[in-house]
mmCIF file of C-alpha atoms in Angstrom:
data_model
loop_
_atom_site.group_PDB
_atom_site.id
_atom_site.type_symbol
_atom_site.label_atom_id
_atom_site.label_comp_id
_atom_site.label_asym_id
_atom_site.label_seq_id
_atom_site.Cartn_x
_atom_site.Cartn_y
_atom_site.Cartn_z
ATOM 1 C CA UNK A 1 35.213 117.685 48.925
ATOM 2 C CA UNK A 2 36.484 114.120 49.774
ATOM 3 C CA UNK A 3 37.199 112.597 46.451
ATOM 4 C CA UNK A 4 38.558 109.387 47.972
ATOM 5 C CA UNK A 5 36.566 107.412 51.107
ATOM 6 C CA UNK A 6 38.564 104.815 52.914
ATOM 7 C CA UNK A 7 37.310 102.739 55.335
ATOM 8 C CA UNK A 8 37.586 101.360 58.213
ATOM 9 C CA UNK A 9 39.329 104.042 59.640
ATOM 10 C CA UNK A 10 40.799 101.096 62.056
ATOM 11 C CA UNK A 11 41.150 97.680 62.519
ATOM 12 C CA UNK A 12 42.732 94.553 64.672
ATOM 13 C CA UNK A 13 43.693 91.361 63.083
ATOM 14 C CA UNK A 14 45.650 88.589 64.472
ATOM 15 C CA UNK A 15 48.658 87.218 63.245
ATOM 16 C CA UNK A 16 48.275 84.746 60.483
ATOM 17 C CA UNK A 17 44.893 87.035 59.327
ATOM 18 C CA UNK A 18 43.808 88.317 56.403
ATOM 19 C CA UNK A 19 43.346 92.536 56.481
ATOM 20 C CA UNK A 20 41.152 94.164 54.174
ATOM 21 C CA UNK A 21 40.898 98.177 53.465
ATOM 22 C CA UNK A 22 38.368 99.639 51.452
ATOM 23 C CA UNK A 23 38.294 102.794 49.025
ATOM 24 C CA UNK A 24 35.976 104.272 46.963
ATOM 25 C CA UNK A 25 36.489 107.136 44.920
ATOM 26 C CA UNK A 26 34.162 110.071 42.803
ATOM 27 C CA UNK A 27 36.434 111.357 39.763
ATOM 28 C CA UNK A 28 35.871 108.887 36.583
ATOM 29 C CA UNK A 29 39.089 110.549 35.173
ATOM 30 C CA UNK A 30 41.334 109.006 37.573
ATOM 31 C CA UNK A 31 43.903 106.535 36.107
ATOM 32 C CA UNK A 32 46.464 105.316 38.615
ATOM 33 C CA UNK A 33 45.689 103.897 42.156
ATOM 34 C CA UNK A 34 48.251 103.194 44.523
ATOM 35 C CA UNK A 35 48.181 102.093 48.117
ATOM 36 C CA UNK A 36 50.869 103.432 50.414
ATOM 37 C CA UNK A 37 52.040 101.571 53.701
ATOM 38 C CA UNK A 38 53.541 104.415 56.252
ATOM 39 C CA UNK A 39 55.030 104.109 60.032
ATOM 40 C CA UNK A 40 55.070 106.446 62.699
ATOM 41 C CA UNK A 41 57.417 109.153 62.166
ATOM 42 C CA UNK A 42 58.298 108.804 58.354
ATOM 43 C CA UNK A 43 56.576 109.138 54.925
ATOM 44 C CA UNK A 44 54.795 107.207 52.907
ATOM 45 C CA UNK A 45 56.418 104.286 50.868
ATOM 46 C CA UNK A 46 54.635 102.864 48.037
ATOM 47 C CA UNK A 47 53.459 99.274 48.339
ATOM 48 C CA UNK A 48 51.280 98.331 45.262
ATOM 49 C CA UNK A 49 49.490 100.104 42.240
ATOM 50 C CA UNK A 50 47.023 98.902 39.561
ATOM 51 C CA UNK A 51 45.691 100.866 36.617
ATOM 52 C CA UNK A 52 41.827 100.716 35.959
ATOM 53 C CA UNK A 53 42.280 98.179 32.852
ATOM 54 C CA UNK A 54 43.288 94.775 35.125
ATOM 55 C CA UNK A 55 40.945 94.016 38.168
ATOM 56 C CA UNK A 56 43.341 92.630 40.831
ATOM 57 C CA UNK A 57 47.117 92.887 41.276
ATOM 58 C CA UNK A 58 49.118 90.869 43.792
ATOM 59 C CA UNK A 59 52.372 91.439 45.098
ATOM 60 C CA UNK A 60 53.596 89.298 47.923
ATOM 61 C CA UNK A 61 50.961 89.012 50.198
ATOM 62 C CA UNK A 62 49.742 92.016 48.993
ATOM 63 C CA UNK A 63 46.011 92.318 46.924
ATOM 64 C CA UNK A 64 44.722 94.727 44.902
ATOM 65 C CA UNK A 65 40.987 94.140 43.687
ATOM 66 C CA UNK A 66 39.841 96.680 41.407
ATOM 67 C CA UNK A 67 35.868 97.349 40.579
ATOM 68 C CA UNK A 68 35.806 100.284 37.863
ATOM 69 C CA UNK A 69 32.340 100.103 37.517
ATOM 70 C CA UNK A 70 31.330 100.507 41.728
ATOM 71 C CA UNK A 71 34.406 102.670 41.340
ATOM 72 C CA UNK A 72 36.005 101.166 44.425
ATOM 73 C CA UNK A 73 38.790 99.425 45.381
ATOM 74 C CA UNK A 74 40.441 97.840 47.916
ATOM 75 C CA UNK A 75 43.420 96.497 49.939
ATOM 76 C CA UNK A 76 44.290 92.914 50.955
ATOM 77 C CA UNK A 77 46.979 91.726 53.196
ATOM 78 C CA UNK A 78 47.149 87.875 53.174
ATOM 79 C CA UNK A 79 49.071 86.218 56.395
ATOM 80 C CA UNK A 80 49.128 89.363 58.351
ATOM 81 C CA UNK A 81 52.190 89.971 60.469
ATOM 82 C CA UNK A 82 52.978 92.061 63.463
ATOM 83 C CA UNK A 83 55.559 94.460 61.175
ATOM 84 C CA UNK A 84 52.857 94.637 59.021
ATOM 85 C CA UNK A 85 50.855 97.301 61.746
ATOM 86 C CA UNK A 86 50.980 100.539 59.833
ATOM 87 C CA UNK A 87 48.759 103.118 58.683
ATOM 88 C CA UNK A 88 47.741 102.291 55.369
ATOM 89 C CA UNK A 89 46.580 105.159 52.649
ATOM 90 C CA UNK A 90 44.564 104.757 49.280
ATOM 91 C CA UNK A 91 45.172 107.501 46.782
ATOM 92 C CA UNK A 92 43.968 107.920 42.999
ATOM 93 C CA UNK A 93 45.396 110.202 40.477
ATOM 94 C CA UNK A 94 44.542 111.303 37.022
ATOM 95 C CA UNK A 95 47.803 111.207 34.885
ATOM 96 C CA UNK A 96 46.205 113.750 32.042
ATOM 97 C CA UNK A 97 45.571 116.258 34.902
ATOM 98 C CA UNK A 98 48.497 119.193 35.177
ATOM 99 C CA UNK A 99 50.885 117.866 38.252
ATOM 100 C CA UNK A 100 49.043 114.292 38.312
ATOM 101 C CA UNK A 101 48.293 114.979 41.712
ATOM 102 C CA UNK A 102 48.054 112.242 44.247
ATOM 103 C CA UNK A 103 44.428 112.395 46.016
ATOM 104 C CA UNK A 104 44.840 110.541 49.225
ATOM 105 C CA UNK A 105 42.445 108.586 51.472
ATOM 106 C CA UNK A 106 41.869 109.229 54.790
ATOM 107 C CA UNK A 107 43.525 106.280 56.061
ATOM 108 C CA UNK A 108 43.579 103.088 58.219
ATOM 109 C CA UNK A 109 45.415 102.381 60.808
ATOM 110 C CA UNK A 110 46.213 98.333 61.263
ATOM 111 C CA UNK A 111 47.344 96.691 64.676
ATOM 112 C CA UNK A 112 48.363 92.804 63.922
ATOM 113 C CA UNK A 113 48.521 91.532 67.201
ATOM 114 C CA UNK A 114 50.631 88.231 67.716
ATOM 115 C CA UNK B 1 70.331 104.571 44.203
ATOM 116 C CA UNK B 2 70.029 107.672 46.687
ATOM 117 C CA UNK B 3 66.374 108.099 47.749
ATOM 118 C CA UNK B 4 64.045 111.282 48.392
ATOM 119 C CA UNK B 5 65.632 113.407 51.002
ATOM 120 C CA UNK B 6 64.535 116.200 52.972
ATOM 121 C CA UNK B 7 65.963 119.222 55.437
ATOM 122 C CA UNK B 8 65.570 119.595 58.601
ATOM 123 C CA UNK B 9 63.514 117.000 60.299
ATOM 124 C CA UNK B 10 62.063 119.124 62.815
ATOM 125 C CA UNK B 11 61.333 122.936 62.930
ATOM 126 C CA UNK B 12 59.260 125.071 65.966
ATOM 127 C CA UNK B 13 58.278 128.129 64.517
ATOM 128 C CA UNK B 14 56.671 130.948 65.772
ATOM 129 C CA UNK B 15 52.673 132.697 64.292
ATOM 130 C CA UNK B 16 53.709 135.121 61.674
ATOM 131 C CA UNK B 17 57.340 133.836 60.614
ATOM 132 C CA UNK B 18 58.313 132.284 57.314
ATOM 133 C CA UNK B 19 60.115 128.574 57.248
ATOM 134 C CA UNK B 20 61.242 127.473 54.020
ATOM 135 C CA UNK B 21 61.820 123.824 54.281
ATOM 136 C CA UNK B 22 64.164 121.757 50.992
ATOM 137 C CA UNK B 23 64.287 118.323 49.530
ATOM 138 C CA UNK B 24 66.686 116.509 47.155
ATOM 139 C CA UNK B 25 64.950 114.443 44.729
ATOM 140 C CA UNK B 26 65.087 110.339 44.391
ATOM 141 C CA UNK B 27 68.664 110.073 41.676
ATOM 142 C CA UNK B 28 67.376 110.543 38.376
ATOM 143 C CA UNK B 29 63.786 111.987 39.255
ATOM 144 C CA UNK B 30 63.063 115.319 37.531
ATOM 145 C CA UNK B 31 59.498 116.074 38.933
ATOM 146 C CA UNK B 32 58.860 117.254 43.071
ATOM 147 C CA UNK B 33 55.533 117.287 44.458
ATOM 148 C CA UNK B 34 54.755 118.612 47.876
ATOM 149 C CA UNK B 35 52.385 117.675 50.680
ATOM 150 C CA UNK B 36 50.920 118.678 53.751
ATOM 151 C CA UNK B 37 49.552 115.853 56.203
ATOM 152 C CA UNK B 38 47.770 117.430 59.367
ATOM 153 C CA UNK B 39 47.992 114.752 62.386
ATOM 154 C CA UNK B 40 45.858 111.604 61.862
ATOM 155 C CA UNK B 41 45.127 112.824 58.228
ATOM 156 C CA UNK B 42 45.935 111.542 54.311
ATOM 157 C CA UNK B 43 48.782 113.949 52.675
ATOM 158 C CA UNK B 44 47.188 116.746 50.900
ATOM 159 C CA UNK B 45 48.811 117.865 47.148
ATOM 160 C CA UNK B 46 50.016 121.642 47.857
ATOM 161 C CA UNK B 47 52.136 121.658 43.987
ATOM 162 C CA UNK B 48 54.527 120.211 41.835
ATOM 163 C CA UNK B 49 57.206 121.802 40.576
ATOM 164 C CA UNK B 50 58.989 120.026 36.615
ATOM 165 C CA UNK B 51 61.295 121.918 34.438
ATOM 166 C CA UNK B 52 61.797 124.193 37.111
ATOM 167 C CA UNK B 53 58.226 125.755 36.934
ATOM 168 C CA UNK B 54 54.832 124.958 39.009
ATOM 169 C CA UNK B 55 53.318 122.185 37.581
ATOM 170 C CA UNK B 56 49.977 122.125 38.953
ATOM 171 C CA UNK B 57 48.698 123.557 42.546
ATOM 172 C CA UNK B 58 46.219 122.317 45.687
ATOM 173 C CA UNK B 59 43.825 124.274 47.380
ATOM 174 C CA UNK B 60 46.582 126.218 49.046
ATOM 175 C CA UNK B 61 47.018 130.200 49.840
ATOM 176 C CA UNK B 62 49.382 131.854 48.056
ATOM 177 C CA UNK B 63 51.474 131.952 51.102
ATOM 178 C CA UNK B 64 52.715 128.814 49.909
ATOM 179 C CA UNK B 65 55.500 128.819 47.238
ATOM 180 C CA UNK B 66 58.133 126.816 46.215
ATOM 181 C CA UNK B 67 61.052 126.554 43.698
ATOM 182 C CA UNK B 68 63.091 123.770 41.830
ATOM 183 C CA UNK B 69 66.699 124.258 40.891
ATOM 184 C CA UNK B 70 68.518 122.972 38.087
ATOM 185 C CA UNK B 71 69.459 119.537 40.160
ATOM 186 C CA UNK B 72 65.885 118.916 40.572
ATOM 187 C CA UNK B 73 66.034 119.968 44.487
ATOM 188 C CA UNK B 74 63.661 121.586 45.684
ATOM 189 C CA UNK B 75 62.313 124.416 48.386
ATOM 190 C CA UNK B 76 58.768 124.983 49.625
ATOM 191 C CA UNK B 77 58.506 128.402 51.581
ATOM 192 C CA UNK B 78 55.812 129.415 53.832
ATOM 193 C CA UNK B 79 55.129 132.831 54.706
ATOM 194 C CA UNK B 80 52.795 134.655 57.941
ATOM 195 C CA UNK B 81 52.934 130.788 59.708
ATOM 196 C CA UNK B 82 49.435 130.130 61.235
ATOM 197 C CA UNK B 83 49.030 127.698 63.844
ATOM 198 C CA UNK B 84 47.159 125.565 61.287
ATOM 199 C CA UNK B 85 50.419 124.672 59.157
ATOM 200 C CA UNK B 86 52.002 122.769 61.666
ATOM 201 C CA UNK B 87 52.464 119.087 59.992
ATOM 202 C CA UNK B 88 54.248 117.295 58.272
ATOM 203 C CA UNK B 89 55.427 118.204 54.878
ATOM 204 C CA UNK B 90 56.190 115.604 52.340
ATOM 205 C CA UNK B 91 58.219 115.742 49.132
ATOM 206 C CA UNK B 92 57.989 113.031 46.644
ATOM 207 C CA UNK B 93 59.608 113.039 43.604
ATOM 208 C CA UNK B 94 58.864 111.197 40.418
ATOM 209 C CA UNK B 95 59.573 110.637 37.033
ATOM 210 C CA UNK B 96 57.524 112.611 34.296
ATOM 211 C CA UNK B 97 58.121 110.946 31.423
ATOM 212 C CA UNK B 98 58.661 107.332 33.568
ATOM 213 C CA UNK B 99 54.815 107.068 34.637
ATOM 214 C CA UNK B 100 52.839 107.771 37.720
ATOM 215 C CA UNK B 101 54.591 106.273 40.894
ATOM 216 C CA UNK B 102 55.707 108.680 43.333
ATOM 217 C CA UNK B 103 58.575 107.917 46.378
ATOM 218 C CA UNK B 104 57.910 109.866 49.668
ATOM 219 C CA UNK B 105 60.927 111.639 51.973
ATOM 220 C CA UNK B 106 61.033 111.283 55.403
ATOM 221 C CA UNK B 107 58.745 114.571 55.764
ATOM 222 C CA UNK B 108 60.081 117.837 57.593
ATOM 223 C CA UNK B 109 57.911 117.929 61.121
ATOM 224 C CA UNK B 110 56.421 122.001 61.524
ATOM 225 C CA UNK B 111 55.148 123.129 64.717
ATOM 226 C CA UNK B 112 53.837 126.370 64.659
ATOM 227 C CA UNK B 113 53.769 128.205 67.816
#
């Protein structure tokens, strides 16, 4: 069972644009939700997090707006720029849970063209 | 600060072998997770391994162990390969104590044959 839905699964946006990824997860218990920015042939680096008690977090030109009650959340990326074209994952975790497991998204892949 | 390695990079194996592939933990990190990302696919939580002990498993077979050593290193070992574990393995290591954020490796690439 899919305990995290991300969508879209792609998307184009020009340079200068504004990108916007979507998750929305099942499992009240989770605590910790961090989006992860990874290129083609390495792993995943870590880009933002928020924690359910604050409802956006920005970092950069990176946006996170949290809704606890719709129990989604999603990803902005202000001022889009061609290095920015990535596969981007949601995840969730609940830190009480025995190995705090990371529950990933399915992803999105981003193209920025120039 | 040395960040999350992880040995080898690539590895063809053949149906029915074992692979055991390692990873060094980020400098100062005592907790290793491990996951599994299938082509076009989110990484999927096999276990974590703190103190030296599983800390917490996936959905995967029992084919699918692992150890931590004293360092914090780790191995994850794969027995009877099935043409379904080829992908990418991912270790991330983290903090326990330090909160929730975990840093990726490069991933060891498995093609099972």
């Amino acid at each position: 069972q899919q305990q995290v839905k991300q969508s879209p699964q792609s998307l184009i946006v020009q340079k200068g644009g504004i990108s916007i990824i979507n998750c929305a997860y099942e499992n009240t218990a989770f605590d910790y939700f961090p989006w992860y920015q990874q290129f083609p042939g390495k792993g995943p680096a870590l880009l933002i997090a928020i924690r359910p008690d604050v409802s956006e977090k920005k970092e950069g030109r990176f946006t996170i707006s949290f809704n606890k009650s719709a129990k989604q959340f999603s990803l902005h990326i202000m001022d889009s720029q061609p290095g920015d074209s990535a596969t981007y994952f949601c995840a969730a975790s609940n830190g009480k849970a025995a190995g705090n497991k990371l529950t990933f998204g399915g992803g999105t892949r981003v193209l920025v063209k120039p | 600060e040395t960040g999350v390695t992880q040995s080898p990079t690539h590895l063809i194996k053949t149906r029915g072998q074992q692979v055991t592939l390692r990873c060094s933990s980020q400098s100062g990190h005592n907790t290793v997770s491990w996951y599994q990302q299938a082509l076009g696919q989110g990484p999927q939580f096999i276990f974590q391994y703190y103190r030296e002990e599983e800390n917490g498993r996936g959905n995967f077979p029992p084919r699918f162990s692992g150890l931590q050593f004293p360092n914090y290193s780790s191995e994850l070992n794969v027995n009877a390969l099935e043409l379904d574990d080829s992908a990418l393995y991912l270790c991330a290591s983290s903090l326990k104590q330090g909160g929730y954020e975990q840093y990726f490796g490069p991933g060891t690439r498995l093609t099972v044959t």
